[in-house]
């Protein structure tokens, strides 16, 4: 049963994707909240340099040495970038854009000079080969397991331990670094710990999804979850769930259309994001548009009540307190006037007698609230 | 050696192309860096990948015109998506950049594999847009690049005042009634154009370096926008040309990464050496400042000792002064102070060690040092 699971190629590909997604989303939630999302971009590009250096030294493409060695490059990138920004000679965004392309370019040159067609192909660096992770296995308790699965499981356990163990500290440092520092939680240490784990995760995920698609797994599901909830724990749970759903849907579609599996998985995270952007309750674009419309209608309704109140009981009443006056005098369009009248009618503010509109008690009370007067009818 | 290289038509074409690309991206990068939008170029460059594939799918062949048009289109779409996300959600700019960059690139990868599975031999070259393939540039492509360069240059010159204002104080520009959103959109669109120019040569992944590095280097040497833009274009062109030449010397050395490294080297040199700003200059002036303060502190310490002993000519022992200051000053420093007439060497029998005494001028200097502090 277990053997059948680990021998099944689709199961292994899916499991790899899910492990990348879950371990990335755990850290990504905090990176997105802290405004460090683009450091992921920098890290995931520059570990290419670390991976090729470690490969040149040890001829190992995976394993603990690679995990630590290449992750060190990721941390180095962050340290260099922040040192450059602190020198105030260049701004933070430019510092990011200076450091990682340089390291990445060096990595690419080293690959093309020394490692061409050996084990690392330049395209693989970018795109990963999740379809082939099952080729490279390690035997654990007598069962061959893909190396990527074993490494990623270890990384996921470490990330989960980090997030759960330092939950309170991470939460505080993400939302109020000043207070965290004042309370002695050393936000700088947490910052580097978070980015070190991000580097390690990037290295572990590298074989499967490559340098750039990894960014999608780290940033996009947490950003999607962020649109859906304000609770941190729910955001983490949601982002992991969204990653898993993206992996499953992406794998199926990739098989159907015969396209890149990792690319399709990452694209699905984008689809979830676009959906949330449009349809998130309360904050989605559709909800925002509906709210704006409801507010506009409410405003029209109040303007109508105020208008009727001003002219009620005056000689102009017969002319002013009609739908026609709203169109001719206030310059409203006919549907806008009709909608406002219907709304006011629904809320029992006004009643209609022939063409004439007049305020009911509730409407008078509303108008007095608007004008801040009581009992006086300003004719 | 150089003459040999230049004799090759391909090398000449690549050289001219790389120099033109460097000039265009350097010029536009200056504005992007000043507006703190350096990484937008990265997102737009990655977002060009799906456009490259769409252009290929629509044209049905490796037709450069439709590929570049597609790249420009998806780049512009990515810029719009960026704007939508940052303006309508709580997500920060960096998250929006990361989302646009990675999702567009992922879609690009999907399309790329689709094209490769169905497009046959003609699609083989598409992957070269990832890192660029300088050798694939034709002499006729140079005319397209030159045309885009001239358009960009013309726009920058025509709207110089507007772009300058938007780069330094967008709020003020808005208050003055300039169409700021429109101008910002134009700058972004021009960056997308520069990226399109760079696709063949440098590829989508490293393009951002050609936008940022020349501008960051130029920024160190000048505080004037005109000078910075010109210098940035020059550094870009130089990096492009030098990178193209270096990569031509070794087989398998891709042009894009080499150009990026040359531009990065220009940044490092500028960061270190730029007068008034550079790290070397900073270190020197910090050292000078430290030395000046030490001089003042020596005098102040001697004055304090003199006051404590109620003797303006109190002979202070050199080692004791070091202890009082927390760190022994360089021996030459006492001699220098003596040459300036601020202290004089005295002996204090029976001790054989050197002693120093404030002169009148030294006392005045020490007092003014005290005044400076309060």
XYZ file of C-alpha atoms in Angstrom:
753
model
C 0.000 0.000 0.000
C 2.728 2.451 1.076
C 5.032 1.003 -1.545
C 2.342 1.424 -4.199
C 1.948 5.062 -3.184
C 5.667 5.838 -3.399
C 6.022 3.924 -6.662
C 3.205 5.844 -8.308
C 4.675 8.587 -10.480
C 1.605 10.860 -10.441
C 1.368 10.571 -6.660
C 5.013 11.550 -6.281
C 4.697 14.529 -8.640
C 1.604 15.745 -6.819
C 3.175 15.190 -3.418
C 6.254 17.169 -4.470
C 4.114 20.073 -5.633
C 2.046 20.017 -2.456
C 5.157 19.948 -0.274
C 6.636 22.926 -2.159
C 3.339 24.776 -1.897
C 2.775 24.085 1.804
C 6.302 24.872 2.969
C 6.414 27.986 0.781
C 3.009 29.278 1.860
C 3.849 28.945 5.583
C 6.806 31.311 5.229
C 5.248 33.380 2.459
C 2.388 34.491 4.704
C 4.844 36.304 6.938
C 6.929 37.610 4.033
C 3.840 39.124 2.412
C 2.705 40.676 5.697
C 6.149 42.114 6.381
C 6.552 43.594 2.904
C 9.507 41.347 2.077
C 7.930 39.548 -0.842
C 10.509 40.725 -3.352
C 13.345 39.377 -1.203
C 11.958 35.967 -2.197
C 12.548 36.980 -5.793
C 16.133 37.929 -4.961
C 16.765 34.751 -2.946
C 15.295 32.338 -5.442
C 17.370 33.809 -8.280
C 20.667 33.966 -6.453
C 20.592 30.441 -5.013
C 21.370 29.388 -8.590
C 24.842 30.780 -7.952
C 25.084 28.876 -4.672
C 23.890 25.627 -6.196
C 26.474 25.700 -8.986
C 29.289 26.660 -6.581
C 28.427 23.780 -4.237
C 28.117 21.467 -7.245
C 31.554 22.505 -8.512
C 33.041 21.847 -5.078
C 31.251 18.632 -4.124
C 29.595 17.350 -7.321
C 26.369 17.013 -5.349
C 23.153 18.502 -6.664
C 21.035 17.769 -3.603
C 21.408 16.633 -0.026
C 22.244 18.447 3.201
C 25.465 20.080 1.924
C 23.639 21.566 -1.016
C 20.731 22.608 1.184
C 22.967 24.528 3.587
C 25.540 25.744 1.078
C 23.130 27.147 -1.450
C 20.857 28.519 1.254
C 23.865 30.495 2.486
C 23.906 32.302 -0.872
C 20.291 33.274 -0.363
C 21.101 34.746 3.031
C 24.185 36.418 1.553
C 21.947 38.094 -1.011
C 19.743 39.503 1.707
C 22.742 40.689 3.749
C 24.373 42.321 0.705
C 21.127 43.950 -0.382
C 20.413 45.367 3.042
C 24.017 46.559 3.484
C 23.805 48.316 0.122
C 20.516 49.946 1.051
C 21.898 50.969 4.438
C 24.855 52.715 2.798
C 22.166 55.007 1.383
C 24.000 55.141 -1.925
C 21.097 53.323 -3.576
C 17.512 52.747 -2.510
C 16.219 49.365 -1.317
C 14.421 48.468 -4.547
C 17.471 49.258 -6.658
C 19.687 47.357 -4.203
C 17.561 44.223 -4.679
C 17.718 44.667 -8.441
C 21.497 45.077 -8.384
C 22.490 42.145 -6.197
C 20.439 39.222 -7.443
C 20.918 39.669 -11.212
C 24.681 39.846 -10.623
C 24.729 36.596 -8.645
C 22.302 34.968 -11.070
C 24.384 36.037 -14.070
C 27.496 34.580 -12.449
C 25.588 31.358 -11.805
C 24.451 31.135 -15.423
C 27.969 31.792 -16.728
C 29.462 29.152 -14.436
C 26.823 26.651 -15.573
C 27.446 27.325 -19.242
C 31.228 27.159 -18.804
C 31.641 24.193 -16.476
C 28.407 22.298 -16.137
C 26.929 22.403 -19.591
C 24.894 19.304 -20.348
C 26.312 17.517 -17.329
C 23.597 17.699 -14.756
C 22.310 21.211 -14.776
C 20.688 22.711 -17.800
C 20.112 26.422 -17.896
C 16.414 26.041 -18.715
C 15.951 23.618 -15.816
C 17.338 26.271 -13.517
C 14.368 28.438 -14.336
C 11.588 25.954 -14.848
C 12.384 22.907 -12.768
C 11.551 19.364 -13.781
C 8.825 18.260 -11.447
C 7.872 15.570 -13.953
C 11.197 13.836 -13.361
C 11.552 14.067 -9.579
C 10.782 10.347 -9.253
C 13.940 9.453 -11.196
C 16.234 10.440 -8.357
C 15.415 8.386 -5.268
C 16.863 7.650 -1.876
C 15.988 4.547 0.161
C 14.361 5.240 3.500
C 13.392 2.240 5.679
C 13.712 -0.014 2.673
C 11.420 2.118 0.558
C 12.740 4.157 -2.383
C 11.501 7.717 -1.982
C 12.199 10.598 -4.387
C 15.002 12.765 -3.011
C 12.919 15.886 -3.595
C 10.065 14.444 -1.516
C 12.389 13.488 1.333
C 14.140 16.881 1.372
C 10.937 18.858 1.060
C 9.301 16.859 3.854
C 12.219 17.698 6.135
C 11.979 21.369 5.129
C 8.222 21.402 5.700
C 8.675 19.951 9.188
C 11.318 22.577 9.997
C 9.151 25.408 8.651
C 6.097 24.165 10.509
C 8.104 23.869 13.729
C 9.450 27.394 13.226
C 6.036 28.910 12.599
C 4.266 27.069 15.423
C 7.123 27.413 17.910
C 7.617 31.129 17.336
C 3.998 31.950 16.518
C 3.617 34.764 19.007
C 7.007 36.297 18.190
C 6.446 36.125 14.430
C 3.003 37.637 14.759
C 4.253 40.513 16.871
C 7.345 41.152 14.739
C 5.251 41.163 11.563
C 2.626 43.587 12.768
C 4.617 45.789 15.136
C 8.394 45.437 14.792
C 8.929 48.424 17.088
C 7.021 46.851 19.964
C 8.671 43.486 19.311
C 12.097 45.115 19.619
C 11.076 46.983 22.771
C 9.864 43.739 24.355
C 13.180 42.081 23.544
C 12.005 39.673 20.855
C 14.916 40.554 18.541
C 12.964 41.133 15.309
C 16.228 41.223 13.354
C 17.044 37.658 14.396
C 13.549 36.543 13.410
C 13.913 38.383 10.088
C 17.082 36.519 9.204
C 15.728 33.216 10.499
C 12.697 33.633 8.244
C 14.838 34.456 5.216
C 17.270 31.616 5.961
C 14.361 29.169 5.972
C 13.060 30.755 2.762
C 16.462 30.159 1.162
C 16.506 26.545 2.325
C 13.008 25.973 1.021
C 13.981 27.539 -2.302
C 16.954 25.186 -2.613
C 14.847 22.161 -1.732
C 12.167 23.213 -4.222
C 14.685 24.095 -6.926
C 14.767 20.702 -8.698
C 11.018 20.584 -8.856
C 9.885 24.069 -9.779
C 13.007 26.067 -10.591
C 14.026 29.507 -9.489
C 11.145 31.678 -10.674
C 8.035 29.542 -10.294
C 9.037 29.114 -6.644
C 8.157 32.791 -6.152
C 4.580 32.046 -7.190
C 4.316 29.278 -4.563
C 5.643 31.548 -1.811
C 3.841 34.800 -2.545
C 0.625 34.202 -4.448
C -1.356 31.838 -2.142
C -0.637 33.943 0.985
C -1.540 37.120 -0.912
C -4.787 35.450 -2.000
C -5.556 34.385 1.555
C -4.777 37.922 2.718
C -7.600 39.183 0.505
C -10.004 36.711 2.103
C -9.356 37.033 5.830
C -7.959 39.275 8.519
C -7.083 36.453 10.913
C -3.460 35.333 10.747
C -4.023 31.654 11.548
C -6.835 31.469 9.006
C -4.599 33.166 6.460
C -1.964 30.459 6.932
C -4.473 27.618 6.766
C -6.139 29.135 3.703
C -2.876 29.733 1.876
C -1.752 26.144 2.424
C -5.159 24.891 1.267
C -5.030 27.135 -1.805
C -1.545 25.823 -2.675
C -2.722 22.246 -2.447
C -5.758 22.988 -4.607
C -3.530 24.739 -7.155
C -1.199 21.726 -7.291
C -4.020 19.259 -7.871
C -5.832 21.404 -10.453
C -2.552 22.351 -12.132
C -1.416 18.749 -12.392
C -4.689 17.603 -13.949
C -4.778 20.464 -16.471
C -1.109 20.019 -17.336
C -1.742 16.358 -18.155
C -4.804 17.227 -20.230
C -3.098 19.973 -22.239
C 0.381 18.408 -22.198
C 2.146 21.482 -20.835
C 4.605 22.227 -18.021
C 3.285 20.770 -14.747
C 5.045 23.224 -12.434
C 4.071 26.109 -14.693
C 0.432 25.050 -14.661
C 0.457 24.664 -10.858
C 1.888 28.179 -10.504
C -0.619 29.512 -13.037
C -3.443 28.057 -10.947
C -2.270 30.020 -7.908
C -2.632 33.064 -10.169
C -6.152 32.008 -11.101
C -7.107 31.718 -7.419
C -5.660 35.182 -6.849
C -7.582 36.733 -9.743
C -10.779 35.087 -8.491
C -10.253 36.408 -4.970
C -9.363 39.848 -6.313
C -12.682 39.976 -8.122
C -15.042 38.099 -5.831
C -13.674 38.256 -2.278
C -16.526 39.050 0.103
C -16.355 42.654 1.395
C -13.071 43.561 -0.284
C -13.271 42.066 -3.771
C -13.642 44.369 -6.739
C -17.254 43.256 -7.322
C -18.139 43.734 -3.650
C -16.472 47.138 -3.689
C -18.452 48.182 -6.759
C -21.707 46.989 -5.172
C -20.908 48.865 -1.980
C -20.183 52.013 -3.953
C -23.507 51.674 -5.743
C -25.414 51.111 -2.509
C -23.739 54.152 -0.997
C -24.577 56.286 -4.018
C -28.205 55.164 -3.839
C -28.333 55.885 -0.118
C -26.924 59.306 -0.759
C -29.510 60.019 -3.466
C -32.241 58.854 -1.139
C -31.106 61.287 1.552
C -30.825 64.098 -0.990
C -34.390 63.357 -2.095
C -35.679 63.477 1.472
C -33.857 66.771 2.066
C -35.266 68.205 -1.147
C -38.832 67.244 -0.286
C -38.426 68.532 3.269
C -37.206 71.931 2.017
C -40.227 72.439 -0.222
C -42.905 70.694 1.822
C -45.755 73.091 2.627
C -44.448 75.890 0.355
C -46.228 77.306 -2.728
C -43.630 75.652 -5.006
C -44.396 72.257 -3.503
C -46.621 71.159 -6.336
C -43.870 71.829 -8.812
C -40.802 70.857 -6.773
C -41.890 67.665 -5.057
C -42.213 65.595 -8.202
C -40.038 63.142 -10.049
C -39.868 65.663 -12.856
C -38.229 68.284 -10.611
C -35.496 65.808 -9.681
C -34.693 65.434 -13.349
C -35.088 69.090 -14.367
C -33.817 70.908 -11.262
C -31.318 68.516 -9.733
C -30.070 67.283 -13.096
C -30.541 63.601 -12.213
C -31.111 61.081 -14.955
C -34.590 59.582 -15.068
C -33.521 56.076 -13.902
C -31.471 57.635 -11.078
C -34.485 59.641 -9.902
C -36.720 56.582 -10.133
C -34.263 54.437 -8.175
C -33.967 57.042 -5.425
C -37.772 57.367 -5.170
C -38.189 53.599 -5.009
C -35.516 53.364 -2.336
C -37.117 56.133 -0.250
C -40.489 54.485 -0.735
C -39.132 51.103 0.390
C -37.753 52.662 3.532
C -41.154 54.308 4.225
C -39.690 57.820 3.982
C -42.125 59.068 1.334
C -45.505 58.363 -0.203
C -46.882 59.116 -3.598
C -50.174 60.899 -4.241
C -50.660 61.105 -7.979
C -47.461 62.709 -9.240
C -46.800 64.467 -5.951
C -44.225 63.104 -3.483
C -44.617 63.860 0.179
C -42.688 62.916 3.297
C -44.056 60.477 5.796
C -43.241 60.726 9.499
C -40.150 58.600 9.147
C -38.981 60.777 6.259
C -39.485 63.959 8.287
C -37.466 62.445 11.116
C -34.694 61.538 8.640
C -34.692 65.086 7.224
C -34.458 66.593 10.695
C -31.518 64.313 11.324
C -29.890 65.532 8.108
C -30.435 69.239 8.816
C -29.830 68.890 12.513
C -33.047 70.825 13.215
C -36.176 69.798 15.017
C -39.673 70.898 14.193
C -38.708 73.921 12.096
C -39.777 73.727 8.490
C -37.489 75.995 6.517
C -39.898 76.987 3.748
C 42.696 40.141 -31.356
C 40.227 42.992 -31.218
C 40.581 43.526 -34.944
C 39.915 39.817 -35.522
C 36.738 40.017 -33.518
C 35.556 43.169 -35.203
C 36.061 41.603 -38.599
C 33.163 39.267 -37.907
C 29.802 40.527 -39.102
C 27.982 38.783 -36.248
C 30.211 40.318 -33.594
C 29.769 43.782 -35.099
C 25.986 43.377 -35.164
C 25.847 42.127 -31.583
C 28.182 44.891 -30.463
C 26.066 47.644 -31.984
C 22.862 46.028 -30.735
C 24.133 45.630 -27.188
C 25.401 49.215 -27.104
C 22.058 50.547 -28.359
C 20.145 48.435 -25.850
C 22.411 49.643 -23.049
C 21.870 53.260 -24.039
C 18.070 52.935 -24.213
C 17.677 51.007 -20.980
C 20.226 53.197 -19.219
C 18.319 56.323 -20.182
C 14.945 54.961 -19.015
C 16.408 53.165 -16.010
C 17.511 56.531 -14.625
C 13.884 57.577 -14.268
C 12.818 54.197 -12.880
C 15.533 54.224 -10.222
C 14.748 57.790 -9.169
C 11.039 56.937 -8.923
C 11.877 53.862 -6.797
C 10.286 51.652 -9.406
C 13.391 49.626 -10.197
C 11.693 46.299 -9.690
C 8.730 47.139 -11.901
C 11.147 46.517 -14.781
C 11.789 43.027 -13.394
C 8.081 42.243 -13.278
C 7.477 43.637 -16.778
C 10.419 41.697 -18.192
C 9.184 38.406 -16.759
C 5.694 39.257 -17.975
C 7.003 39.524 -21.535
C 7.412 35.732 -21.739
C 3.733 34.868 -22.322
C 3.656 37.639 -24.940
C 6.591 36.112 -26.775
C 4.747 32.796 -26.952
C 1.431 34.414 -27.917
C 3.183 36.360 -30.665
C 4.596 33.107 -31.954
C 1.217 31.362 -31.772
C -0.555 34.168 -33.617
C 2.086 34.536 -36.332
C 2.583 30.771 -36.556
C 6.306 31.310 -37.047
C 9.303 32.900 -35.408
C 8.364 36.331 -36.696
C 10.212 38.963 -34.683
C 7.661 41.722 -35.219
C 4.696 39.818 -33.783
C 6.817 38.338 -30.993
C 7.940 41.788 -29.868
C 4.397 43.138 -30.198
C 3.127 40.293 -28.021
C 5.850 40.921 -25.449
C 4.982 44.603 -25.338
C 1.294 43.809 -24.960
C 1.620 41.413 -22.017
C 4.181 43.762 -20.440
C 1.649 46.582 -20.573
C -1.034 44.224 -19.241
C 1.234 43.354 -16.316
C 1.709 47.054 -15.564
C -2.069 47.473 -15.519
C -2.468 44.468 -13.231
C 0.135 45.961 -10.889
C -1.807 49.206 -10.752
C -5.096 47.404 -10.148
C -3.690 45.334 -7.287
C -1.930 48.174 -5.481
C -4.862 50.571 -5.831
C -7.741 48.277 -4.873
C -6.295 45.940 -2.230
C -4.352 46.159 1.006
C -1.434 44.291 -0.549
C 1.866 46.151 -0.547
C 3.731 47.024 -3.734
C 6.313 44.289 -3.270
C 3.626 41.610 -2.998
C 1.926 42.980 -6.110
C 5.253 42.857 -7.969
C 5.885 39.294 -6.860
C 2.393 38.167 -7.873
C 2.495 39.765 -11.317
C 6.044 38.602 -11.991
C 5.556 34.985 -10.996
C 2.052 34.427 -12.356
C 2.749 35.982 -15.758
C 5.970 34.012 -15.948
C 4.129 30.808 -15.004
C 1.594 31.389 -17.767
C 4.535 32.049 -20.070
C 6.091 28.724 -19.116
C 2.809 26.938 -19.779
C 2.508 28.589 -23.210
C 6.175 27.898 -23.952
C 5.794 24.192 -23.305
C 2.577 24.193 -25.339
C 4.326 25.855 -28.285
C 7.264 23.494 -28.003
C 4.967 20.464 -27.973
C 2.978 21.580 -30.988
C 5.099 24.060 -32.941
C 7.765 21.748 -34.267
C 11.255 22.859 -35.203
C 10.421 26.532 -35.647
C 9.634 26.890 -31.944
C 13.012 25.600 -30.805
C 14.444 29.099 -30.527
C 11.746 30.437 -28.222
C 13.492 29.298 -25.058
C 16.358 31.589 -26.024
C 14.192 34.510 -24.951
C 14.734 33.384 -21.360
C 18.398 34.361 -21.372
C 18.643 35.970 -24.768
C 20.651 34.735 -27.695
C 22.810 37.479 -29.087
C 23.962 35.500 -32.089
C 20.377 35.328 -33.370
C 20.299 39.090 -33.933
C 20.175 40.098 -37.574
C 21.508 43.313 -39.005
C 17.939 44.212 -39.940
C 16.901 43.942 -36.285
C 19.248 46.799 -35.515
C 16.987 49.127 -37.486
C 14.024 48.193 -35.261
C 16.121 48.744 -32.147
C 17.449 52.035 -33.477
C 13.933 53.185 -34.350
C 12.639 52.404 -30.862
C 15.684 54.141 -29.407
C 15.009 57.299 -31.403
C 11.332 57.337 -30.400
C 12.274 56.976 -26.734
C 14.954 59.661 -26.992
C 12.540 62.021 -28.740
C 9.879 61.503 -26.058
C 12.338 62.023 -23.219
C 13.632 65.247 -24.775
C 10.160 66.556 -25.646
C 8.738 65.864 -22.172
C 11.942 66.527 -20.253
C 10.514 69.065 -17.806
C 7.428 66.927 -17.121
C 9.394 63.720 -16.535
C 11.818 65.559 -14.293
C 9.034 66.930 -12.120
C 7.227 63.586 -11.922
C 10.451 61.817 -10.941
C 11.299 64.145 -8.090
C 7.978 65.423 -6.755
C 4.915 63.770 -8.234
C 2.585 65.395 -5.687
C 3.791 68.864 -6.598
C 3.419 68.022 -10.278
C -0.160 66.919 -9.648
C -0.899 70.099 -7.732
C 0.479 72.106 -10.660
C -2.022 70.403 -12.938
C 0.330 68.104 -14.833
C -1.283 64.855 -16.003
C 0.856 62.819 -13.591
C -0.862 59.461 -14.091
C -0.491 59.868 -17.847
C 3.199 60.777 -17.546
C 3.869 57.870 -15.197
C 2.091 55.543 -17.590
C 4.278 56.859 -20.422
C 7.459 56.198 -18.448
C 6.231 52.676 -17.680
C 5.339 52.040 -21.305
C 8.772 53.206 -22.393
C 10.349 50.793 -19.901
C 8.250 48.045 -21.501
C 9.641 49.157 -24.888
C 13.213 48.963 -23.606
C 12.495 45.466 -22.321
C 11.147 44.441 -25.704
C 14.371 45.703 -27.277
C 16.411 43.718 -24.777
C 14.524 40.432 -25.087
C 16.611 38.986 -27.886
C 19.898 40.024 -26.401
C 19.583 39.634 -22.641
C 16.340 37.725 -22.161
C 13.490 38.209 -19.720
C 15.288 37.109 -16.580
C 18.267 39.444 -16.511
C 16.751 42.451 -18.247
C 16.155 44.239 -14.946
C 19.890 44.597 -14.363
C 20.314 46.610 -17.546
C 17.684 49.042 -16.330
C 19.011 49.455 -12.818
C 22.781 49.031 -12.928
C 23.730 51.881 -15.325
C 21.366 54.247 -13.527
C 22.620 53.292 -10.068
C 26.205 53.761 -11.245
C 25.473 57.134 -12.873
C 23.630 58.332 -9.773
C 26.861 58.189 -7.754
C 28.728 60.687 -9.937
C 26.220 63.497 -10.239
C 23.276 65.216 -8.628
C 21.920 66.643 -11.881
C 19.200 64.733 -13.750
C 20.442 65.633 -17.226
C 23.949 64.520 -16.388
C 22.649 61.353 -14.735
C 20.503 60.320 -17.691
C 23.326 60.985 -20.162
C 25.884 59.194 -18.014
C 23.516 56.280 -17.437
C 22.973 55.892 -21.180
C 26.723 56.061 -21.697
C 27.496 53.468 -19.010
C 24.745 51.250 -20.423
C 26.133 51.521 -23.931
C 29.674 50.880 -22.685
C 28.583 47.841 -20.663
C 26.671 46.484 -23.645
C 29.596 46.896 -26.023
C 32.179 45.558 -23.562
C 29.963 42.625 -22.627
C 29.389 41.739 -26.268
C 33.135 41.793 -26.969
C 34.047 39.721 -23.909
C 31.409 37.104 -24.651
C 32.672 36.878 -28.244
C 36.088 35.780 -27.007
C 34.905 32.567 -25.356
C 32.631 29.955 -26.777
C 29.565 29.264 -24.644
C 29.782 32.581 -22.817
C 26.281 34.013 -23.223
C 26.149 37.728 -23.990
C 23.336 38.645 -21.578
C 24.939 37.511 -18.319
C 28.308 38.986 -19.330
C 26.735 42.367 -20.104
C 25.009 42.239 -16.720
C 28.280 41.503 -14.933
C 30.089 44.334 -16.745
C 27.319 46.747 -15.739
C 27.521 45.443 -12.159
C 31.267 46.053 -12.184
C 30.558 49.642 -13.253
C 28.244 49.961 -10.248
C 30.886 48.593 -7.877
C 33.527 50.998 -9.196
C 31.095 53.899 -8.904
C 30.009 52.957 -5.382
C 33.631 52.810 -4.299
C 35.181 55.750 -6.088
C 32.546 58.389 -6.787
C 33.757 61.705 -5.361
C 31.770 63.012 -2.414
C 29.545 59.908 -2.155
C 31.649 56.831 -2.758
C 32.644 54.414 -0.031
C 36.369 55.221 -0.303
C 35.665 58.918 -0.006
C 33.321 58.272 2.932
C 35.949 56.204 4.715
C 38.630 58.861 4.160
C 36.474 61.690 5.412
C 35.332 59.630 8.393
C 38.969 58.995 9.246
C 39.822 62.646 8.917
C 36.883 63.524 11.144
C 37.981 60.982 13.732
C 41.509 62.351 13.697
C 40.254 65.910 14.139
C 38.122 64.926 17.077
C 41.034 63.112 18.684
C 43.166 66.264 18.447
C 40.428 68.190 20.155
C 39.974 65.493 22.762
C 43.680 65.426 23.605
C 43.646 69.173 24.223
C 40.432 68.930 26.226
C 41.818 66.119 28.361
C 44.980 68.129 29.067
C 42.883 71.153 29.954
C 40.794 69.043 32.323
C 43.911 67.729 34.047
C 45.273 71.271 34.314
C 42.058 72.495 35.890
C 41.940 69.549 38.283
C 45.444 70.402 39.462
C 44.793 74.141 39.406
C 47.883 74.569 37.256
C 47.442 75.821 33.666
C 50.964 74.559 32.866
C 50.396 71.124 34.380
C 52.765 68.615 32.742
C 50.627 65.660 31.671
C 52.343 62.314 31.244
C 51.814 60.883 27.744
C 50.747 57.408 28.900
C 48.364 58.836 31.468
C 46.725 60.944 28.741
C 46.182 57.784 26.787
C 44.494 56.221 29.795
C 42.334 59.303 30.297
C 41.275 59.235 26.651
C 40.501 55.526 26.766
C 42.872 54.849 23.865
C 46.451 55.917 23.286
C 46.716 58.508 20.481
C 49.291 57.872 17.760
C 52.702 59.177 18.960
C 52.961 61.331 15.838
C 49.829 63.168 16.871
C 51.576 64.841 19.830
C 54.383 65.954 17.537
C 51.833 67.348 15.100
C 50.118 69.283 17.893
C 53.518 70.601 19.005
C 54.302 71.756 15.465
C 50.988 73.651 15.475
C 52.167 75.372 18.642
C 49.352 74.026 20.791
C 51.429 71.919 23.206
C 55.098 71.677 24.138
C 57.242 68.822 25.362
C 58.513 69.112 28.937
C 60.432 66.847 31.293
C 59.208 66.049 34.739
C 62.101 64.734 36.813
C 62.586 62.137 38.057
C 60.210 60.461 35.583
C 61.935 59.621 32.276
C 58.692 59.355 30.284
C 57.546 62.139 27.877
C 55.320 64.852 29.340
C 53.301 67.533 27.567
C 52.111 70.950 28.542
C 49.458 73.204 26.976
C 50.707 76.440 25.440
C 48.646 79.636 25.585
C 47.311 78.841 22.134
C 46.621 75.294 23.258
C 44.598 76.530 26.209
C 42.541 78.763 23.918
C 41.967 75.877 21.498
C 40.922 73.581 24.354
C 38.494 76.181 25.665
C 36.901 76.673 22.236
C 36.628 72.891 21.976
C 34.712 72.941 25.275
C 32.486 75.738 23.945
C 31.760 73.731 20.824
C 30.546 70.879 22.932
C 28.137 72.880 25.063
